[in-house]
Short mmCIF file of C-alpha atoms in Angstrom, two decimals:
data_model
loop_
_atom_site.label_atom_id
_atom_site.label_comp_id
_atom_site.label_asym_id
_atom_site.label_seq_id
_atom_site.Cartn_x
_atom_site.Cartn_y
_atom_site.Cartn_z
CA MET A 549 -1.90 -13.86 -48.61
CA SER A 550 -3.82 -16.22 -46.36
CA LYS A 551 -3.85 -15.26 -42.74
CA GLY A 552 -5.81 -18.33 -41.75
CA ASN A 553 -9.56 -18.62 -41.36
CA LEU A 554 -11.28 -18.32 -37.99
CA ILE A 555 -10.84 -22.02 -37.30
CA ASP A 556 -7.10 -21.90 -38.03
CA ARG A 557 -6.75 -18.85 -35.81
CA TYR A 558 -8.75 -20.44 -33.01
CA VAL A 559 -6.74 -23.68 -33.09
CA MET A 560 -3.51 -21.68 -33.18
CA GLU A 561 -4.59 -19.49 -30.28
CA VAL A 562 -5.49 -22.45 -28.07
CA GLY A 563 -2.30 -24.29 -28.99
CA ARG A 564 -0.16 -21.26 -28.22
CA ARG A 565 -1.11 -21.56 -24.55
CA LEU A 566 -0.36 -25.24 -24.22
CA PRO A 567 2.88 -26.97 -23.32
CA GLU A 568 4.89 -27.90 -26.40
CA LYS A 569 4.65 -31.64 -25.94
CA GLN A 570 0.86 -31.91 -26.00
CA ARG A 571 0.27 -29.01 -28.40
CA ALA A 572 0.25 -30.85 -31.72
CA ASP A 573 -2.00 -33.64 -30.43
CA VAL A 574 -4.54 -31.28 -28.87
CA GLN A 575 -4.54 -29.04 -31.94
CA MET A 576 -5.27 -32.02 -34.13
CA GLU A 577 -8.15 -33.24 -31.99
CA LEU A 578 -9.53 -29.73 -31.71
CA ARG A 579 -9.37 -29.22 -35.46
CA SER A 580 -11.01 -32.55 -36.12
CA ALA A 581 -13.76 -31.77 -33.60
CA LEU A 582 -14.35 -28.31 -35.06
CA GLN A 583 -14.62 -29.84 -38.52
CA ASP A 584 -17.24 -32.25 -37.20
CA ALA A 585 -19.20 -29.34 -35.83
CA LEU A 586 -18.86 -27.33 -39.06
CA GLU A 587 -20.03 -30.27 -41.13
CA GLU A 588 -22.96 -30.88 -38.85
CA ARG A 589 -24.12 -27.31 -39.43
CA GLY A 590 -23.19 -27.31 -43.11
CA LEU A 591 -20.71 -24.49 -42.74
CA ASP A 592 -17.57 -23.62 -44.62
CA ALA A 593 -14.96 -21.84 -42.55
CA ASN A 594 -13.51 -20.18 -45.65
CA SER A 595 -16.75 -18.75 -46.98
CA GLU A 596 -17.57 -15.21 -46.07
CA LYS A 597 -21.32 -15.69 -45.95
CA ASP A 598 -20.92 -18.33 -43.22
CA GLU A 599 -18.76 -16.08 -41.07
CA ALA A 600 -21.48 -15.11 -38.61
CA LYS A 601 -22.39 -18.75 -38.05
CA VAL A 602 -18.77 -19.80 -37.60
CA VAL A 603 -18.43 -16.98 -35.08
CA ALA A 604 -21.46 -18.29 -33.20
CA LEU A 605 -19.98 -21.80 -33.21
CA LEU A 606 -16.67 -20.63 -31.75
CA LYS A 607 -18.50 -18.58 -29.12
CA GLU A 608 -20.29 -21.72 -27.98
CA TRP A 609 -17.00 -23.56 -27.95
CA GLY A 610 -15.55 -21.00 -25.56
CA LYS A 611 -12.73 -18.55 -25.14
CA PRO A 612 -9.34 -19.93 -26.21
CA SER A 613 -7.90 -19.10 -22.80
CA HIS A 614 -10.63 -21.10 -21.04
CA VAL A 615 -10.30 -24.01 -23.42
CA ALA A 616 -6.53 -24.07 -23.00
CA GLU A 617 -6.92 -23.90 -19.24
CA GLY A 618 -9.24 -26.88 -19.40
CA TYR A 619 -6.49 -28.79 -21.17
CA GLY A 620 -4.29 -28.03 -18.20
CA ALA A 621 -2.36 -25.07 -19.56
CA ARG A 622 -0.71 -23.96 -16.38
CA THR A 623 2.80 -23.41 -17.52
CA HIS A 624 2.64 -19.74 -16.71
CA LEU A 625 4.63 -18.54 -13.79
CA ILE A 626 2.12 -15.72 -13.86
CA GLY A 627 -1.25 -16.62 -15.37
CA PRO A 628 -3.22 -14.70 -17.98
CA GLU A 629 -5.42 -12.92 -15.43
CA LEU A 630 -2.61 -11.45 -13.39
CA GLN A 631 -0.43 -10.61 -16.36
CA PRO A 632 -1.86 -7.17 -17.19
CA ILE A 633 -1.37 -6.05 -13.58
CA TYR A 634 2.07 -7.65 -13.45
CA TRP A 635 3.24 -5.75 -16.52
CA LEU A 636 1.77 -2.53 -15.22
CA VAL A 637 3.67 -2.87 -11.92
CA LEU A 638 6.89 -3.69 -13.78
CA ARG A 639 6.53 -0.66 -16.04
CA VAL A 640 5.82 1.68 -13.17
CA ASN A 641 8.86 0.24 -11.42
CA VAL A 642 11.11 0.83 -14.40
CA LEU A 643 9.86 4.39 -14.67
CA ILE A 644 10.37 5.20 -10.99
CA ILE A 645 13.83 3.62 -10.81
CA SER A 646 14.94 5.50 -13.93
CA LEU A 647 13.69 8.81 -12.53
CA VAL A 648 15.37 8.26 -9.15
CA GLN A 649 18.68 7.36 -10.80
CA LEU A 650 18.46 10.39 -13.06
CA VAL A 651 17.89 12.72 -10.11
CA LEU A 652 20.79 11.11 -8.21
CA LEU A 653 23.01 11.52 -11.26
CA VAL A 654 22.18 15.19 -11.62
CA ILE A 655 22.87 15.84 -7.92
CA ALA A 656 26.16 13.95 -8.07
CA ALA A 657 27.21 15.78 -11.23
CA PHE A 658 27.19 19.07 -9.36
CA ASN A 659 29.44 17.72 -6.63
CA GLN A 660 31.89 15.75 -8.68
CA PRO A 661 33.84 16.74 -11.74
CA GLU A 662 34.52 13.27 -13.17
CA PHE A 663 31.38 12.84 -15.22
CA GLY A 664 32.51 9.78 -17.18
CA SER A 665 32.94 7.50 -14.20
CA LEU A 666 29.72 8.93 -12.71
CA ILE A 667 27.71 7.82 -15.71
CA GLY A 668 29.27 4.40 -15.51
CA GLU A 669 28.33 4.12 -11.86
CA ALA A 670 24.80 5.37 -12.44
CA ILE A 671 24.23 2.88 -15.22
CA GLY A 672 25.61 0.09 -13.07
CA ASN A 673 23.16 1.06 -10.33
CA LEU A 674 20.33 1.31 -12.84
CA VAL A 675 20.91 -2.18 -14.21
CA ASN A 676 21.20 -3.57 -10.68
CA SER A 677 17.98 -1.92 -9.56
CA PHE A 678 16.14 -3.13 -12.67
CA LEU A 679 17.23 -6.70 -12.09
CA VAL A 680 16.42 -6.66 -8.38
CA SER A 681 13.00 -5.04 -8.84
CA PHE A 682 12.20 -7.40 -11.71
CA ALA A 683 13.08 -10.39 -9.54
CA VAL A 684 11.15 -9.12 -6.52
CA VAL A 685 8.01 -8.23 -8.49
CA THR A 686 8.10 -11.56 -10.33
CA ILE A 687 8.49 -13.57 -7.14
CA ILE A 688 5.63 -11.71 -5.46
CA PHE A 689 3.32 -12.29 -8.41
CA ALA A 690 4.34 -15.93 -8.75
CA VAL A 691 3.45 -16.43 -5.07
CA LEU A 692 0.12 -14.65 -5.57
CA GLU A 693 -0.59 -16.85 -8.56
CA ARG A 694 -0.01 -20.04 -6.59
CA PHE A 695 -1.49 -19.26 -3.20
CA LEU A 696 -4.21 -16.70 -3.64
CA PRO A 697 -6.83 -17.97 -6.07
CA GLU A 698 -9.41 -15.62 -4.52
CA LEU A 699 -7.31 -12.64 -5.41
CA LYS A 700 -6.90 -14.02 -8.89
CA ALA A 701 -10.65 -14.25 -9.28
CA LEU A 702 -10.97 -10.66 -8.12
CA ALA A 703 -8.38 -9.49 -10.58
CA ALA A 704 -10.11 -11.44 -13.33
CA SER A 705 -13.48 -9.85 -12.67
CA GLU A 706 -11.88 -6.45 -12.46
CA HIS A 707 -9.95 -7.02 -15.66
CA LYS A 708 -12.11 -5.39 -18.29
CA GLY A 709 -14.20 -7.72 -20.35
CA ALA A 710 -13.71 -10.81 -18.23
CA LEU A 711 -17.43 -11.18 -17.81
CA GLN A 712 -18.36 -9.62 -21.10
CA GLU A 713 -19.09 -11.68 -24.11
CA TRP A 714 -16.18 -12.94 -26.13
CA ASP A 715 -16.11 -12.17 -29.85
CA PRO A 716 -14.26 -14.70 -32.01
CA ARG A 717 -13.68 -11.95 -34.61
CA THR A 718 -11.15 -10.49 -32.23
CA LEU A 719 -9.00 -13.63 -32.48
CA PRO A 720 -5.53 -12.54 -33.52
CA GLU A 721 -4.70 -13.21 -37.13
CA ILE A 722 -2.00 -15.77 -37.61
CA THR A 723 0.67 -13.15 -37.86
CA PRO A 724 3.05 -11.68 -35.35
CA ASP A 725 1.80 -8.43 -33.81
CA ARG A 726 4.50 -6.13 -35.03
CA ASP A 727 3.40 -3.18 -32.92
CA LYS A 728 3.73 -5.03 -29.65
CA VAL A 729 7.13 -4.44 -28.12
CA ASP A 730 9.28 -7.41 -27.20
CA TYR A 731 10.00 -6.91 -23.50
CA VAL A 732 12.83 -9.43 -23.31
CA GLU A 733 14.54 -7.91 -26.31
CA LEU A 734 14.21 -4.41 -24.84
CA VAL A 735 15.57 -5.36 -21.42
CA VAL A 736 18.50 -7.25 -22.96
CA GLU A 737 19.14 -4.28 -25.25
CA ILE A 738 19.12 -1.85 -22.32
CA ILE A 739 21.57 -3.97 -20.33
CA PHE A 740 23.99 -4.44 -23.22
CA THR A 741 23.76 -0.84 -24.35
CA ALA A 742 24.44 0.29 -20.79
CA ALA A 743 27.45 -2.04 -20.56
CA PHE A 744 28.71 -0.78 -23.93
CA ILE A 745 28.39 2.88 -23.01
CA THR A 746 30.24 2.22 -19.74
CA VAL A 747 33.15 0.44 -21.42
CA ILE A 748 33.42 3.10 -24.14
CA ASN A 749 33.56 5.90 -21.62
CA LEU A 750 36.29 4.19 -19.66
CA ALA A 751 38.41 3.88 -22.83
CA PRO A 752 40.28 7.20 -22.44
CA GLY A 753 41.77 5.91 -19.19
CA TRP A 754 43.23 2.75 -20.67
CA GLN A 755 47.01 2.52 -20.71
CA PHE A 756 48.91 0.51 -23.27
CA SER A 757 52.59 -0.11 -23.28
CA GLY A 758 55.16 -2.11 -25.22
CA ASP A 759 53.71 -4.20 -28.03
CA MET A 760 50.20 -3.08 -27.17
CA ALA A 761 51.04 0.56 -27.86
CA ILE A 762 49.57 0.33 -31.37
CA VAL A 763 46.20 -0.59 -29.83
CA GLY A 764 46.42 2.56 -27.72
CA GLU A 765 47.20 4.63 -30.81
CA MET A 766 44.31 3.12 -32.67
CA ILE A 767 41.85 3.71 -29.84
CA ALA A 768 43.05 7.31 -29.58
CA LYS A 769 41.80 7.86 -33.12
CA PHE A 770 38.27 7.05 -32.00
CA LEU A 771 38.24 9.15 -28.82
CA PRO A 772 36.72 12.24 -30.51
CA PHE A 773 33.67 10.19 -31.43
CA ILE A 774 32.94 8.98 -27.91
CA PRO A 775 30.60 11.88 -26.99
CA TRP A 776 28.51 11.21 -30.11
CA ILE A 777 28.38 7.50 -29.42
CA THR A 778 27.40 8.25 -25.82
CA ILE A 779 24.55 10.48 -26.95
CA LEU A 780 23.30 7.85 -29.38
CA THR A 781 23.34 5.09 -26.77
CA ALA A 782 21.62 7.40 -24.29
CA VAL A 783 18.88 8.02 -26.87
CA GLU A 784 18.58 4.30 -27.41
CA ILE A 785 18.23 3.53 -23.69
CA SER A 786 15.67 6.33 -23.27
CA LEU A 787 13.67 5.04 -26.23
CA ASP A 788 13.79 1.49 -24.87
CA ILE A 789 12.61 2.60 -21.44
CA TYR A 790 9.83 4.66 -22.99
CA LEU A 791 8.76 1.64 -25.07
CA LEU A 792 8.77 -0.52 -21.93
CA THR A 793 6.33 1.89 -20.32
CA GLN A 794 4.15 2.07 -23.44
CA GLY A 795 4.09 -1.58 -24.43
CA ARG A 796 3.47 -0.75 -28.07
CA TRP A 797 5.24 0.89 -30.97
CA GLN A 798 3.65 4.05 -32.26
CA LEU A 799 4.35 6.02 -35.38
CA ALA A 800 6.36 8.61 -33.45
CA THR A 801 8.58 6.01 -31.76
CA ARG A 802 9.05 4.27 -35.11
CA TRP A 803 10.40 7.51 -36.59
CA VAL A 804 12.61 8.21 -33.57
CA SER A 805 13.96 4.71 -33.93
CA PHE A 806 14.68 5.30 -37.61
CA GLY A 807 16.33 8.68 -36.90
CA HIS A 808 18.48 7.00 -34.30
CA ALA A 809 19.52 4.24 -36.69
CA ALA A 810 20.29 6.79 -39.41
CA ALA A 811 22.42 8.81 -36.95
CA TRP A 812 24.40 5.63 -36.23
CA VAL A 813 25.19 5.26 -39.95
CA ILE A 814 26.47 8.83 -40.05
CA VAL A 815 28.58 8.50 -36.89
CA VAL A 816 30.09 5.19 -37.95
CA ALA A 817 30.77 6.48 -41.45
CA SER A 818 32.39 9.64 -40.13
CA THR A 819 34.92 7.60 -38.12
CA LEU A 820 36.46 6.87 -41.54
CA GLN A 821 37.76 10.46 -41.51
CA ALA A 822 40.11 9.47 -38.69
CA ALA A 823 42.03 7.11 -41.01
CA PRO A 824 44.79 6.02 -41.06
CA TYR A 825 44.21 4.23 -37.79
CA SER A 826 47.68 2.82 -37.47
CA ALA A 827 51.12 3.05 -39.02
CA VAL A 828 50.91 -0.70 -39.48
CA GLU A 829 49.27 -1.39 -42.82
CA LEU A 830 47.54 -4.61 -41.72
CA VAL A 831 45.96 -3.04 -38.64
CA ASP A 832 44.80 -0.03 -40.65
CA SER A 833 43.13 -2.09 -43.37
CA SER A 834 41.49 -4.50 -40.91
CA VAL A 835 39.99 -1.62 -38.95
CA LYS A 836 38.68 -0.11 -42.18
CA MET A 837 37.16 -3.40 -43.16
CA ILE A 838 35.45 -3.79 -39.80
CA ILE A 839 34.06 -0.25 -40.09
CA ALA A 840 32.80 -1.03 -43.59
CA ILE A 841 30.97 -4.10 -42.28
CA VAL A 842 29.47 -2.09 -39.42
CA ILE A 843 28.29 0.56 -41.90
CA VAL A 844 26.50 -2.10 -43.95
CA ILE A 845 24.85 -3.52 -40.81
CA THR A 846 23.71 -0.10 -39.59
CA LEU A 847 22.42 0.72 -43.09
CA ILE A 848 20.32 -2.45 -43.15
CA ASP A 849 19.04 -1.68 -39.66
CA ALA A 850 18.09 1.86 -40.72
CA ALA A 851 16.39 0.57 -43.87
CA ILE A 852 14.25 -1.89 -41.88
CA LYS A 853 13.29 0.83 -39.42
CA LEU A 854 12.42 3.21 -42.27
CA TYR A 855 10.19 0.54 -43.79
CA ARG A 856 8.42 -0.01 -40.46
CA ALA A 857 7.90 3.74 -40.02
CA LEU A 858 6.61 4.23 -43.56
CA ARG A 859 4.38 1.17 -43.64
CA PRO A 860 3.28 0.41 -40.09
CA GLY A 861 1.61 -2.95 -39.72
CA VAL A 862 2.88 -4.30 -43.03
CA PRO A 863 5.01 -7.38 -42.47
CA LEU A 864 8.48 -7.66 -43.92
CA PRO A 865 8.82 -10.36 -46.60
CA TRP A 866 10.60 -12.86 -44.33
CA GLU A 867 7.95 -12.42 -41.65
CA ASN A 868 5.30 -13.47 -44.16
CA TRP A 869 7.24 -16.61 -44.94
CA ARG A 870 7.27 -17.53 -41.29
CA ILE A 871 3.49 -17.18 -40.95
CA GLU A 872 2.93 -19.23 -44.08
CA GLU A 873 5.35 -21.86 -42.83
CA ASP A 874 3.46 -22.08 -39.55
CA ILE A 875 0.14 -22.66 -41.31
CA GLU A 876 1.70 -25.10 -43.76
CA GLU A 877 3.36 -27.00 -40.96
CA MET A 878 0.05 -27.48 -39.16
CA GLY A 879 -1.52 -28.79 -42.38
CA GLU A 880 1.40 -31.08 -43.10
CA ARG A 881 1.31 -32.59 -39.64
CA ALA A 882 -2.36 -33.44 -40.02
CA GLU A 883 -1.69 -34.95 -43.44
CA GLN A 884 1.23 -37.06 -42.26
CA PHE A 885 -0.85 -38.31 -39.40
CA GLY A 886 -3.68 -39.19 -41.78
CA LYS A 887 -1.31 -41.20 -43.96
CA ALA A 888 0.21 -42.99 -41.01
CA MET A 889 -3.27 -43.95 -39.83
CA GLU A 890 -4.22 -45.16 -43.28
CA THR A 891 -1.27 -47.50 -43.58
CA ARG A 892 -1.92 -48.79 -40.08
CA PHE A 893 -5.54 -49.54 -40.91
CA LYS A 894 -4.62 -51.26 -44.15
CA LYS A 895 -2.30 -53.50 -42.19
CA THR A 896 -4.95 -54.43 -39.65
CA ASP A 897 -7.44 -55.06 -42.48
CA ARG A 898 -5.13 -57.61 -44.02
CA LYS A 899 -4.74 -59.54 -40.82
CA MET B 832 -22.04 -5.78 -8.52
CA VAL B 833 -22.40 -6.95 -12.09
CA THR B 834 -24.29 -4.86 -14.61
CA GLN B 835 -27.34 -6.10 -16.40
CA GLU B 836 -25.36 -6.91 -19.55
CA GLU B 837 -22.84 -8.89 -17.57
CA TYR B 838 -25.41 -10.96 -15.70
CA PRO B 839 -25.93 -13.68 -18.33
CA ALA B 840 -22.20 -14.36 -18.47
CA LEU B 841 -22.01 -14.47 -14.67
CA LEU B 842 -24.90 -16.89 -14.54
CA GLU B 843 -23.29 -19.04 -17.18
CA ASN B 844 -20.02 -19.18 -15.26
CA LEU B 845 -21.76 -20.15 -12.04
CA GLY B 846 -23.82 -22.73 -13.89
CA LEU B 847 -20.70 -24.25 -15.38
CA GLU B 848 -19.12 -24.43 -11.97
CA LEU B 849 -22.18 -26.13 -10.57
CA ARG B 850 -22.24 -28.71 -13.32
CA ARG B 851 -18.53 -29.42 -13.45
CA GLY B 852 -18.63 -32.43 -11.13
CA ALA B 853 -21.84 -33.76 -12.58
CA LEU B 854 -20.37 -33.70 -16.08
CA ILE B 855 -17.79 -36.32 -15.13
CA LEU B 856 -20.60 -38.67 -14.20
CA ALA B 857 -22.55 -37.87 -17.33
CA VAL B 858 -19.54 -38.50 -19.57
CA LEU B 859 -18.55 -41.75 -17.86
CA SER B 860 -22.13 -43.02 -18.08
CA GLN B 861 -22.26 -42.54 -21.85
CA LEU B 862 -18.95 -44.13 -22.78
CA GLY B 863 -19.84 -47.78 -22.36
CA LYS B 864 -19.29 -48.00 -26.09
CA LYS B 865 -16.60 -45.98 -27.81
CA GLN B 866 -17.46 -42.53 -29.09
CA TYR B 867 -15.63 -39.53 -30.43
CA GLY B 868 -16.09 -36.15 -28.82
CA TYR B 869 -18.66 -34.72 -31.15
CA SER B 870 -20.94 -37.74 -31.17
CA LEU B 871 -20.79 -37.80 -27.37
CA LYS B 872 -21.77 -34.14 -27.27
CA GLN B 873 -24.74 -34.77 -29.57
CA GLN B 874 -25.87 -37.62 -27.40
CA LEU B 875 -25.66 -35.56 -24.20
CA ASP B 876 -27.46 -32.68 -25.93
CA ALA B 877 -30.26 -35.01 -26.94
CA ARG B 878 -30.62 -36.08 -23.32
CA GLY B 879 -30.92 -32.47 -22.21
CA LEU B 880 -27.41 -31.97 -20.86
CA SER B 881 -25.50 -29.58 -23.07
CA ILE B 882 -21.81 -29.09 -22.47
CA PRO B 883 -19.78 -26.51 -24.36
CA GLU B 884 -17.24 -28.32 -26.52
CA GLY B 885 -14.51 -26.22 -25.01
CA THR B 886 -15.28 -27.94 -21.71
CA LEU B 887 -16.05 -31.43 -22.99
CA TYR B 888 -12.86 -32.10 -24.95
CA PRO B 889 -10.44 -31.08 -22.22
CA LEU B 890 -12.53 -33.10 -19.75
CA LEU B 891 -12.20 -36.22 -21.90
CA ARG B 892 -8.47 -35.79 -21.95
CA ARG B 893 -8.25 -35.25 -18.24
CA LEU B 894 -10.29 -38.35 -17.53
CA GLU B 895 -8.06 -40.29 -19.85
CA GLY B 896 -5.02 -38.96 -18.03
CA GLN B 897 -6.52 -40.21 -14.77
CA GLY B 898 -6.98 -43.65 -16.27
CA LEU B 899 -10.78 -43.54 -16.32
CA LEU B 900 -10.99 -43.59 -20.11
CA ASP B 901 -9.09 -45.28 -22.91
CA SER B 902 -8.66 -43.58 -26.25
CA GLU B 903 -7.39 -44.27 -29.72
CA TRP B 904 -7.14 -42.39 -32.96
CA GLU B 905 -9.15 -43.70 -35.86
CA LEU B 906 -9.42 -42.57 -39.41
CA ALA B 907 -12.96 -41.40 -40.08
CA ASP B 908 -13.08 -40.51 -43.76
CA GLU B 909 -10.45 -39.34 -46.24
CA ALA B 910 -7.72 -37.91 -44.03
CA ARG B 911 -9.74 -36.91 -40.98
CA PRO B 912 -8.51 -38.65 -37.87
CA ARG B 913 -10.84 -38.83 -34.90
CA ARG B 914 -10.09 -39.69 -31.33
CA TYR B 915 -12.41 -42.29 -29.85
CA TYR B 916 -12.92 -42.67 -26.12
CA LYS B 917 -14.26 -45.60 -24.09
CA ILE B 918 -14.61 -46.16 -20.37
CA SER B 919 -11.86 -48.22 -18.71
CA ALA B 920 -12.21 -50.83 -15.98
CA GLN B 921 -11.17 -48.28 -13.40
CA GLY B 922 -13.60 -45.79 -14.91
CA GLN B 923 -16.41 -48.25 -14.41
CA GLN B 924 -15.52 -48.61 -10.75
CA VAL B 925 -15.43 -44.83 -10.36
CA LEU B 926 -18.76 -44.50 -12.15
CA LYS B 927 -20.35 -46.95 -9.74
CA ASP B 928 -18.98 -45.27 -6.61
CA LEU B 929 -19.62 -41.73 -7.79
CA SER B 930 -23.20 -42.57 -8.72
CA LYS B 931 -23.87 -43.47 -5.10
CA GLU B 932 -22.28 -40.22 -4.01
CA TRP B 933 -24.45 -38.35 -6.48
CA GLN B 934 -27.65 -39.94 -5.22
CA ALA B 935 -26.75 -38.91 -1.69
CA ILE B 936 -25.96 -35.31 -2.69
CA SER B 937 -29.08 -35.04 -4.78
CA LYS B 938 -31.27 -36.27 -1.95
CA ALA B 939 -29.67 -34.01 0.64
CA LEU B 940 -29.79 -31.00 -1.64
CA SER B 941 -33.45 -31.30 -2.54
CA GLY B 942 -34.17 -31.35 1.18
CA LEU B 943 -32.01 -28.28 1.72
CA LEU B 944 -33.58 -26.33 -1.12
CA LYS B 945 -37.10 -27.08 0.11
CA SER B 946 -36.38 -25.84 3.63
CA GLY B 947 -34.33 -22.90 2.29
CA GLY B 948 -36.15 -19.98 3.95
CA THR B 949 -36.88 -21.55 7.35
CA LYS B 950 -34.52 -21.14 10.27
#
């Protein structure tokens, strides 16, 4: 499978940092210019024996981040130089807040018997603290980015490798980095999981009367599973927080993630033992159907996680399609443009 | 302090900074007739002023954005489009005024550098 030659990767990397509306145009000019340079030196970007010379050419051209900056890439709230420090501060924050909340929870647990509502409260606090600290840290860094260019320069020179030579061979391949964690996804997952665990643990207290009594009966069937579900969500939140602090997936976390997904399949499947869920036939069969669907979803999730644990770094089939589509799309755009130009020139020739 | 290995990169960065303003003049002066980026680079190279492409191309765009250059896409050969740049009327005015500025700086600076050590 083609992962793009150095030129493709370079053009992609520069474009990635530019605002959407000028990206295609700049990428096209950049590609055209690079082709001029290759031709001039009689190089072929796809030939292995020319690799060293192509590398030298790209080095002369400059680091993608510099080139993109020259094109006015300043869409970052927090620029590339401050980003490593920004993430570090955020991670440390998450870690400290989690520890503090955990300690508070343990202390409170000794003084108060109602553990369920305690957990709910603690998670509420945790989410609040995360959001507030995220906002505060982001605002501080955004201000630094705008008003303290000197500090930025300092951070850049301190950031390892800023002054060292740049090696085009380290350009990322045109493929998503599957070991890098997705921060947004993790934070969203933590918030929703926390909300879910809170709601679930409040369920025993719900009162249903009249027509709604069947709902109460149905929910009662699931009450025995709540501790298991709570444990599983707690594992999930812990794993997510750990991943936030690490920034990357490792083999161990991949396996924990798979184990967690597999445990979900077992817990969901074992809720089938509680059937029948209702004296009303329709309610009973709908609940069973929903559980069946959830089992299928959790099975697929577990299978994907098993695949990632067994074959780290190997893309899933649909991820490959996306990369190929990206490369194809770039090529197609250039072609379309070429054709449009041709017809335009033919027209002007005729005049 | 920078280490010995880092020094060349530091020097290069400082050099780039020093030349940044001068490059605008150099580019404007060479675009009396339309040229695409690479041919412009070759021409500047030949005259002893080499600009990394990664600096030149964004600069061309910026100058165009400021109305100092005009540009249009043209089809070179087969399906390879190239962007050609040419100085605009406003660019010519800027070139004239900036050239004066440059002469003044250059004169002042050579005086300063000569008397560098004396107090």
